[in-house]
Short mmCIF file of C-alpha atoms and ligand atoms in Angstrom, two decimals:
data_model
loop_
_atom_site.label_atom_id
_atom_site.label_comp_id
_atom_site.label_asym_id
_atom_site.label_seq_id
_atom_site.Cartn_x
_atom_site.Cartn_y
_atom_site.Cartn_z
CA MET A 233 110.44 107.33 94.74
CA ALA A 234 109.89 103.80 96.03
CA THR A 235 112.83 101.33 96.39
CA PRO A 236 113.11 99.11 93.36
CA GLN A 237 111.46 95.72 93.79
CA ARG A 238 113.26 92.57 92.72
CA ASN A 239 111.78 89.49 91.22
CA SER A 240 108.35 90.95 90.46
CA SER A 241 106.62 90.46 87.17
CA VAL A 242 104.46 92.49 84.85
CA LEU A 243 102.32 91.44 82.05
CA LEU A 244 102.40 94.37 79.59
CA ILE A 245 99.60 94.75 77.03
CA VAL A 246 100.62 97.02 74.21
CA GLY A 247 97.63 98.55 72.49
CA GLY A 248 97.29 100.19 69.09
CA GLY A 249 98.43 103.78 69.48
CA ILE A 250 101.41 105.74 68.34
CA ALA A 251 102.46 105.85 72.10
CA ALA A 252 103.29 102.14 71.72
CA TYR A 253 106.93 103.21 70.88
CA LYS A 254 107.13 104.53 74.50
CA SER A 255 106.37 101.04 75.83
CA LEU A 256 109.68 99.82 74.44
CA GLU A 257 111.35 102.25 76.85
CA LEU A 258 109.11 101.12 79.61
CA ILE A 259 110.25 97.55 79.14
CA ARG A 260 113.83 98.61 79.27
CA LEU A 261 113.22 100.52 82.52
CA LEU A 262 111.38 97.51 84.08
CA ARG A 263 114.16 95.13 82.95
CA THR A 264 116.88 97.39 84.47
CA ALA A 265 114.98 97.09 87.82
CA ASP A 266 114.91 93.40 87.44
CA ILE A 267 111.21 93.22 86.88
CA ALA A 268 110.26 90.42 84.49
CA VAL A 269 108.13 91.63 81.49
CA ARG A 270 105.93 89.36 79.53
CA THR A 271 104.25 91.22 76.54
CA VAL A 272 101.01 90.88 74.71
CA LEU A 273 100.77 92.85 71.42
CA THR A 274 97.35 93.56 70.00
CA LYS A 275 96.59 93.45 66.34
CA ALA A 276 96.42 97.24 66.28
CA GLY A 277 99.56 97.56 68.41
CA ALA A 278 101.48 95.57 65.85
CA ASN A 279 100.90 98.42 63.37
CA PHE A 280 103.14 100.57 65.65
CA VAL A 281 105.76 98.31 67.15
CA THR A 282 106.97 94.81 66.19
CA ALA A 283 106.79 91.63 68.21
CA LEU A 284 110.63 91.35 67.54
CA SER A 285 111.36 94.60 69.36
CA LEU A 286 109.20 93.53 72.28
CA ALA A 287 110.81 90.13 72.50
CA SER A 288 114.34 91.60 72.17
CA LEU A 289 113.84 94.02 74.96
CA SER A 290 111.85 91.86 77.29
CA GLY A 291 113.85 88.62 76.59
CA GLU A 292 110.59 86.74 76.50
CA LYS A 293 108.11 85.42 73.97
CA VAL A 294 105.47 87.79 72.78
CA TYR A 295 101.72 86.74 72.84
CA GLU A 296 99.58 87.99 70.01
CA ASP A 297 96.82 85.55 69.23
CA LEU A 298 93.99 84.13 71.36
CA PHE A 299 93.56 81.16 69.21
CA SER A 300 97.25 80.31 68.54
CA LEU A 301 97.66 76.56 69.00
CA THR A 302 101.40 76.96 70.04
CA ASP A 303 100.75 79.68 72.53
CA GLU A 304 97.86 77.83 74.07
CA THR A 305 99.88 74.59 74.38
CA GLU A 306 102.79 76.42 75.89
CA MET A 307 100.83 78.63 78.22
CA GLY A 308 97.04 78.91 78.07
CA HIS A 309 95.64 82.46 78.16
CA ILE A 310 94.17 81.86 81.69
CA GLN A 311 97.49 81.03 83.07
CA LEU A 312 99.21 83.95 81.19
CA SER A 313 96.58 86.32 82.88
CA ARG A 314 97.41 85.08 86.30
CA SER A 315 101.12 84.21 86.19
CA THR A 316 102.15 87.76 86.79
CA ASP A 317 102.06 90.31 89.70
CA LEU A 318 100.55 93.07 87.75
CA VAL A 319 98.89 93.66 84.42
CA VAL A 320 99.85 96.87 82.75
CA VAL A 321 98.05 98.33 79.67
CA ALA A 322 100.23 100.88 77.79
CA PRO A 323 99.05 102.37 75.61
CA ALA A 324 95.49 101.75 76.78
CA THR A 325 93.47 102.89 73.75
CA ALA A 326 89.76 104.07 73.99
CA ASP A 327 88.92 100.72 72.36
CA LEU A 328 90.74 98.67 74.91
CA LEU A 329 89.22 100.64 77.85
CA ALA A 330 85.81 100.21 76.32
CA LYS A 331 86.26 96.47 75.93
CA ALA A 332 87.55 96.11 79.56
CA ALA A 333 84.74 98.29 80.90
CA GLN A 334 82.14 96.12 79.16
CA GLY A 335 83.81 92.79 79.87
CA LEU A 336 84.27 91.95 76.29
CA ALA A 337 86.57 89.16 75.42
CA ASN A 338 87.01 88.97 71.66
CA ASP A 339 90.84 89.03 71.42
CA LEU A 340 93.75 87.97 73.57
CA ALA A 341 94.13 91.35 75.34
CA SER A 342 90.52 91.74 76.30
CA THR A 343 90.28 88.07 77.38
CA LEU A 344 93.34 88.48 79.61
CA LEU A 345 91.89 91.53 81.19
CA LEU A 346 88.66 89.74 81.93
CA ALA A 347 90.33 86.48 83.14
CA SER A 348 92.97 88.08 85.34
CA ASN A 349 92.87 87.93 89.11
CA LYS A 350 95.79 90.39 89.33
CA PRO A 351 95.75 94.16 89.84
CA ILE A 352 95.50 96.22 86.58
CA LEU A 353 97.19 99.51 85.80
CA VAL A 354 96.18 101.39 82.62
CA ALA A 355 97.98 104.24 80.93
CA PRO A 356 95.41 105.73 78.58
CA ALA A 357 96.52 107.28 75.22
CA MET A 358 94.19 108.82 72.74
CA ASN A 359 93.04 111.99 71.03
CA TRP A 360 91.77 114.62 73.49
CA ARG A 361 88.24 114.55 72.11
CA MET A 362 88.15 110.77 72.54
CA TRP A 363 89.33 111.06 76.13
CA GLU A 364 86.76 113.78 76.82
CA HIS A 365 83.85 111.84 75.17
CA PRO A 366 81.09 110.86 77.58
CA ALA A 367 81.48 107.22 76.55
CA THR A 368 85.24 107.14 77.59
CA ARG A 369 84.39 109.03 80.81
CA ARG A 370 81.76 106.30 81.48
CA ASN A 371 84.12 103.57 80.74
CA CYS A 372 86.84 104.98 82.94
CA ALA A 373 84.38 105.52 85.82
CA GLN A 374 83.36 101.86 85.49
CA LEU A 375 86.91 100.70 85.43
CA ARG A 376 87.74 102.78 88.50
CA THR A 377 84.78 101.16 90.29
CA ASP A 378 86.07 97.77 89.33
CA GLY A 379 89.42 98.66 90.98
CA VAL A 380 91.48 99.34 87.89
CA MET A 381 94.33 101.85 88.57
CA PHE A 382 95.22 104.77 86.21
CA VAL A 383 98.46 106.60 85.35
CA GLY A 384 97.91 109.71 83.17
CA PRO A 385 97.11 110.68 80.65
CA ASN A 386 98.99 113.96 80.39
CA GLU A 387 98.38 117.19 78.47
CA GLY A 388 100.54 118.00 75.53
CA ALA A 389 101.01 117.83 71.82
CA MET A 390 99.65 114.82 70.04
CA ALA A 391 100.79 112.87 67.02
CA CYS A 392 97.58 113.99 65.25
CA GLY A 393 98.68 117.55 65.50
CA GLU A 394 96.21 118.58 68.12
CA SER A 395 97.01 119.35 71.76
CA GLY A 396 95.19 118.47 74.96
CA PHE A 397 94.70 115.71 77.60
CA GLY A 398 95.10 112.17 76.27
CA ARG A 399 98.87 111.90 75.78
CA MET A 400 100.17 108.83 77.43
CA ALA A 401 102.08 109.28 80.64
CA GLU A 402 105.94 109.07 79.99
CA PRO A 403 107.66 105.63 80.45
CA ALA A 404 109.37 106.97 83.68
CA GLU A 405 105.98 107.89 85.19
CA ILE A 406 104.40 104.52 84.40
CA PHE A 407 107.53 102.89 85.76
CA ASP A 408 107.23 104.91 89.04
CA ALA A 409 103.62 103.97 89.32
CA ILE A 410 104.46 100.29 88.95
CA GLN A 411 107.28 100.55 91.51
CA ASP A 412 104.94 102.46 93.98
CA HIS A 413 102.49 99.70 93.50
CA PHE A 414 105.01 96.89 94.25
CA ALA A 415 106.32 98.88 97.20
CA GLY A 416 102.94 98.59 98.72
CA GLY A 417 102.32 102.44 98.47
CA THR A 418 99.00 103.88 97.63
CA ASN A 419 96.94 101.68 95.34
CA LEU A 420 96.78 104.54 92.91
CA ARG A 421 99.44 106.75 91.35
CA GLY A 422 97.82 109.82 92.85
CA SER A 423 94.36 109.61 94.40
CA LEU A 424 92.84 111.48 91.41
CA ALA A 425 94.76 109.75 88.59
CA GLY A 426 92.51 109.59 85.46
CA ARG A 427 90.04 112.15 86.96
CA LYS A 428 89.08 115.48 85.65
CA VAL A 429 88.55 118.47 88.06
CA VAL A 430 87.23 121.92 87.14
CA ILE A 431 87.82 124.72 89.53
CA THR A 432 86.64 128.29 89.48
CA ALA A 433 89.05 130.78 91.10
CA GLY A 434 89.50 134.47 91.93
CA PRO A 435 86.96 137.32 91.60
CA THR A 436 84.96 138.31 88.56
CA HIS A 437 85.07 141.92 87.25
CA GLU A 438 81.75 143.36 86.08
CA PRO A 439 82.33 146.42 83.88
CA ILE A 440 80.67 149.77 84.43
CA ASP A 441 82.49 151.36 81.62
CA PRO A 442 85.87 150.56 79.92
CA VAL A 443 87.85 151.76 82.96
CA ARG A 444 85.55 150.94 85.89
CA TYR A 445 84.19 147.76 87.35
CA ILE A 446 82.62 146.20 90.30
CA ALA A 447 84.16 143.12 91.93
CA ASN A 448 84.40 140.93 95.00
CA ARG A 449 87.51 140.71 97.06
CA SER A 450 89.49 137.54 96.24
CA SER A 451 93.20 136.84 95.94
CA GLY A 452 92.58 133.42 94.40
CA LYS A 453 95.37 131.86 96.52
CA GLN A 454 93.13 129.11 98.05
CA SER A 455 91.68 128.14 94.65
CA TYR A 456 95.13 128.03 92.96
CA ALA A 457 96.52 125.93 95.77
CA ILE A 458 93.56 123.55 95.32
CA ALA A 459 94.33 123.29 91.61
CA ARG A 460 98.04 122.52 92.40
CA ALA A 461 96.95 119.81 94.87
CA ALA A 462 94.45 118.20 92.47
CA ARG A 463 97.16 118.10 89.74
CA ALA A 464 99.72 116.69 92.25
CA ALA A 465 97.11 113.97 93.08
CA GLY A 466 97.16 113.06 89.35
CA ALA A 467 93.98 114.87 88.05
CA GLU A 468 93.45 116.61 84.83
CA VAL A 469 92.73 120.06 86.14
CA VAL A 470 90.97 122.98 84.42
CA LEU A 471 91.15 126.27 86.39
CA VAL A 472 88.68 128.84 85.22
CA SER A 473 90.20 131.92 86.71
CA GLY A 474 88.92 135.54 87.17
CA PRO A 475 91.57 138.29 87.30
CA VAL A 476 94.25 137.51 89.89
CA ASN A 477 97.95 138.12 90.28
CA LEU A 478 99.18 134.55 90.38
CA PRO A 479 101.14 132.27 88.03
CA ALA A 480 99.43 129.44 86.15
CA PRO A 481 100.14 126.22 88.14
CA ASP A 482 102.34 123.71 86.26
CA GLY A 483 100.32 121.21 84.30
CA VAL A 484 96.97 122.87 84.80
CA ARG A 485 94.94 124.29 82.00
CA VAL A 486 93.98 127.83 82.97
CA LEU A 487 91.12 129.58 81.23
CA ARG A 488 91.25 133.28 82.01
CA VAL A 489 87.97 135.16 82.26
CA GLU A 490 86.78 138.53 83.42
CA THR A 491 83.06 138.41 84.09
CA ALA A 492 80.65 135.96 85.77
CA ARG A 493 78.99 135.21 82.42
CA GLN A 494 82.33 134.40 80.81
CA MET A 495 83.18 132.07 83.88
CA ALA A 496 79.83 130.35 83.58
CA SER A 497 80.33 129.57 79.83
CA ALA A 498 83.99 128.48 80.30
CA VAL A 499 82.84 126.07 83.06
CA ASP A 500 80.11 124.67 80.84
CA ALA A 501 82.56 124.26 77.94
CA SER A 502 84.90 122.27 80.32
CA LEU A 503 82.19 119.72 81.13
CA PRO A 504 82.06 116.64 81.59
CA CYS A 505 84.27 116.38 84.83
CA ASP A 506 84.37 114.18 87.87
CA ILE A 507 84.60 116.96 90.43
CA PHE A 508 83.54 120.64 90.06
CA ILE A 509 84.84 123.02 92.74
CA ALA A 510 83.31 126.53 92.80
CA ALA A 511 85.95 128.44 94.71
CA ALA A 512 85.55 131.70 92.95
CA ALA A 513 84.08 134.89 94.56
CA VAL A 514 81.71 135.49 91.78
CA ALA A 515 80.07 138.97 91.64
CA ASP A 516 76.43 138.48 92.34
CA TRP A 517 75.40 141.44 90.09
CA ARG A 518 76.47 143.10 86.97
CA VAL A 519 75.64 146.53 85.64
CA ALA A 520 72.58 146.32 83.42
CA ASP A 521 73.76 148.81 80.82
CA ASP A 522 77.59 148.98 81.02
CA GLN A 523 78.89 151.67 78.78
CA ASN A 524 81.18 151.46 75.76
CA GLU A 525 82.64 154.89 76.44
CA LYS A 526 84.04 156.19 79.71
CA ILE A 527 81.36 157.86 81.77
CA LYS A 528 82.36 161.54 82.37
CA LYS A 529 81.58 163.44 85.51
CA GLY A 530 78.94 165.98 84.55
CA ALA A 531 76.41 168.42 85.90
CA HIS A 532 73.99 165.59 86.69
CA GLY A 533 75.97 164.12 89.56
CA PRO A 534 77.13 160.53 89.92
CA PRO A 535 75.54 157.98 87.55
CA GLU A 536 72.83 155.72 88.98
CA LEU A 537 73.81 152.03 88.41
CA LYS A 538 71.13 149.55 87.69
CA LEU A 539 72.28 146.05 88.65
CA VAL A 540 71.03 142.73 87.40
CA GLU A 541 71.77 139.20 88.90
CA ASN A 542 74.56 137.12 87.45
CA PRO A 543 74.03 133.47 86.65
CA ASP A 544 74.65 131.26 89.71
CA ILE A 545 77.51 128.93 88.36
CA LEU A 546 77.41 126.56 91.38
CA ALA A 547 73.67 126.08 91.31
CA THR A 548 73.64 125.63 87.61
CA ILE A 549 76.31 122.86 87.61
CA SER A 550 74.67 121.24 90.76
CA ARG A 551 71.43 120.90 88.73
CA HIS A 552 72.94 120.00 85.38
CA VAL A 553 70.68 117.54 83.72
CA SER A 554 73.05 115.77 81.26
CA ALA A 555 76.40 116.23 82.78
CA ARG A 556 76.29 116.78 86.56
CA PRO A 557 79.76 115.94 87.92
CA ASN A 558 79.77 113.17 90.56
CA LEU A 559 80.97 115.59 93.19
CA VAL A 560 80.02 119.31 93.27
CA VAL A 561 81.66 121.43 95.88
CA GLY A 562 80.93 125.00 96.85
CA PHE A 563 82.57 127.52 99.06
CA ALA A 564 80.83 129.84 101.58
CA ALA A 565 82.76 132.78 102.72
CA GLU A 566 80.92 134.36 105.58
CA THR A 567 81.53 137.12 108.14
CA GLU A 568 78.94 135.93 110.59
CA LYS A 569 76.76 132.89 111.37
CA LEU A 570 79.17 130.69 109.36
CA ILE A 571 77.59 127.27 109.79
CA GLU A 572 73.98 128.54 109.43
CA HIS A 573 74.65 130.48 106.26
CA ALA A 574 76.76 127.66 104.75
CA ARG A 575 74.10 125.14 105.50
CA GLU A 576 71.43 127.31 103.75
CA LYS A 577 73.85 127.49 100.84
CA LEU A 578 74.33 123.73 100.68
CA ALA A 579 70.56 123.41 100.32
CA ARG A 580 69.79 126.27 98.05
CA LYS A 581 72.64 125.50 95.50
CA GLY A 582 72.16 121.67 95.56
CA CYS A 583 75.81 120.93 95.78
CA ASP A 584 77.25 117.97 97.73
CA LEU A 585 79.60 119.74 100.08
CA ILE A 586 80.34 123.28 101.13
CA VAL A 587 83.70 124.41 102.34
CA ALA A 588 82.94 127.29 104.84
CA ASN A 589 85.41 129.97 105.68
CA ASP A 590 85.17 132.65 108.29
CA VAL A 591 86.22 135.81 106.39
CA SER A 592 85.53 138.38 109.01
CA PRO A 593 88.52 140.81 109.23
CA ALA A 594 89.56 139.29 112.54
CA ALA A 595 90.04 135.88 110.97
CA GLY A 596 92.69 137.26 108.52
CA VAL A 597 91.77 134.66 105.79
CA MET A 598 91.16 137.24 102.94
CA GLY A 599 94.52 137.65 101.06
CA GLY A 600 96.28 135.77 103.98
CA ASP A 601 98.27 132.54 103.63
CA GLU A 602 96.29 130.54 106.12
CA ASN A 603 92.81 129.18 106.26
CA THR A 604 90.36 127.32 108.60
CA MET A 605 88.03 125.08 106.62
CA VAL A 606 84.77 123.83 107.91
CA ILE A 607 83.50 120.86 105.86
CA ILE A 608 79.66 120.82 105.71
CA THR A 609 77.60 118.07 104.05
CA SER A 610 74.07 116.78 104.62
CA ASP A 611 75.63 114.36 107.25
CA GLY A 612 77.02 117.14 109.53
CA GLU A 613 80.10 119.39 109.77
CA THR A 614 83.78 118.96 110.59
CA VAL A 615 86.09 121.79 111.55
CA TRP A 616 89.61 121.31 110.26
CA PRO A 617 92.55 122.95 112.09
CA LYS A 618 93.96 126.25 110.84
CA ARG A 619 96.79 125.68 108.37
CA ASP A 620 98.54 127.25 105.42
CA LYS A 621 96.51 127.29 102.20
CA ASP A 622 98.56 124.59 100.48
CA ALA A 623 98.21 122.20 103.31
CA ALA A 624 94.47 122.94 103.56
CA ALA A 625 94.23 122.36 99.79
CA ALA A 626 96.02 119.09 99.92
CA GLN A 627 93.71 117.86 102.83
CA LEU A 628 90.61 118.94 100.91
CA VAL A 629 91.80 117.22 97.68
CA GLU A 630 92.43 113.90 99.51
CA HIS A 631 89.03 114.23 101.31
CA LEU A 632 87.28 114.75 97.86
CA ALA A 633 89.14 111.84 96.26
CA LEU A 634 87.89 109.54 98.96
CA LEU A 635 84.39 110.88 98.92
CA LEU A 636 84.27 110.45 95.20
CA THR A 637 85.19 106.79 95.36
CA GLN A 638 82.66 106.28 98.16
CA ARG A 639 79.89 107.78 96.07
CA GLU A 640 80.79 105.65 93.20
CA GLY A 641 80.32 102.70 95.42
CA ARG A 642 83.80 101.22 95.33
N1 CTP B 1921 78.77 131.07 93.23
C1 CTP B 1921 78.73 130.87 91.98
N2 CTP B 1921 78.06 131.78 91.08
C2 CTP B 1921 77.52 132.87 91.56
C3 CTP B 1921 77.56 133.13 93.03
C4 CTP B 1921 78.23 132.30 93.81
O1 CTP B 1921 79.21 129.76 91.41
N3 CTP B 1921 76.94 133.63 90.70
C5 CTP B 1921 79.43 130.11 94.13
C6 CTP B 1921 80.59 130.53 94.76
O2 CTP B 1921 81.80 130.23 93.98
C7 CTP B 1921 80.68 129.76 96.07
C8 CTP B 1921 79.17 129.59 96.35
O3 CTP B 1921 78.52 129.89 95.27
O4 CTP B 1921 81.09 128.44 95.88
C9 CTP B 1921 78.66 130.65 97.46
O5 CTP B 1921 79.05 131.84 97.01
P1 CTP B 1921 78.57 133.11 97.92
O6 CTP B 1921 78.96 134.35 97.21
O7 CTP B 1921 79.01 132.89 99.36
O8 CTP B 1921 77.01 132.86 97.79
P2 CTP B 1921 75.79 133.66 97.35
O9 CTP B 1921 74.82 132.83 96.59
O10 CTP B 1921 76.30 134.76 96.37
O11 CTP B 1921 75.17 134.24 98.67
P3 CTP B 1921 75.44 135.55 99.47
O12 CTP B 1921 76.39 136.48 98.60
O13 CTP B 1921 74.15 136.16 99.69
O14 CTP B 1921 76.24 135.14 100.65
#
């Protein structure tokens, strides 16, 4: 954690969500660290916490009204927006995010966000469906492009009784993000904060009958490491996993599937997202007429299996008309002509980047703990040094975070 900063100041905008009560604890943490806090309470926020609580904890006047004659004569809203080191919005409701993304200025909070020349950190808080809604995703993408920093949201139980992503980050996390910012650390609390990443992992099992299946070889280790790294970088992570022997990474939503078709529909149901990473070793074919009863050995010799092609998940997501993620990443596990085959896949599947792996037995990647990644885009290829799968995952995630912001034109 960063060293506490003295004499910094924060303008805290408290929006209208049940998580507003957590902002009281945030003020206490900031004051304990000697960070001055001036608060702005929106009309909706006043339904959840009182101006008196905010004033008592911050030791400062609370600002509520854009057209208040007393407030404006004491300190005009332009000055209020600029006489701080950092503007923090917690809870940042879907409505406040939408106003900020659109540049609306019809109340004090939105006007301050538009008028401020200071960095802005938002802690979104809303029902998970509101967080997943394409309108909110668009607004968040716009805000990121505008340089707004995000902390959270987290996954968990919500006041409405539902559960999912949209829960405001805990006060201690927001406090850490503020301190990191003041300590001159990364400009973001995690390079993927506020982003959603969907990852496929492991093999798929295609049934022949209830006791037999065909499958690809895959331990899932590299994909699970990528999921952990993306979560550590602050992303909301959905891991669509075929059958593997690995524990669910902390804070990651794991959707367990067996077949390629189940994997395809779980991925589709997880859209929209910012980054899609197809790291699964999907079986290319399934048995056309898999049997409900165990096939018995008989006088007719071994059964003849008719195979049909499975859906290509990576190609489908790359060409998705209404919800193509901003960054689509594929893997190419090859035993020969690594670069040539990976390049061909980049073009055929329509993805933005291919991570190529040499999986020839001599390389020892399959089931092993180390990996050499070759990053292939339309611009060229880069060979990364061999490292353990966690380190390779961390490097890949940082690379993708950077690429994503570049693509969005920030
Ligand atoms: N992939 C996918 N759906 C499939 C097959 C592959 O999403 N049905 C993805 C993999 O997760 C990987 C990439 O496509 O990111 C390449 O997979 P690979 O098996 O190497 O490519 P194929 O198209 O199956 O080509 P081939 O087996 O002939 O090498």
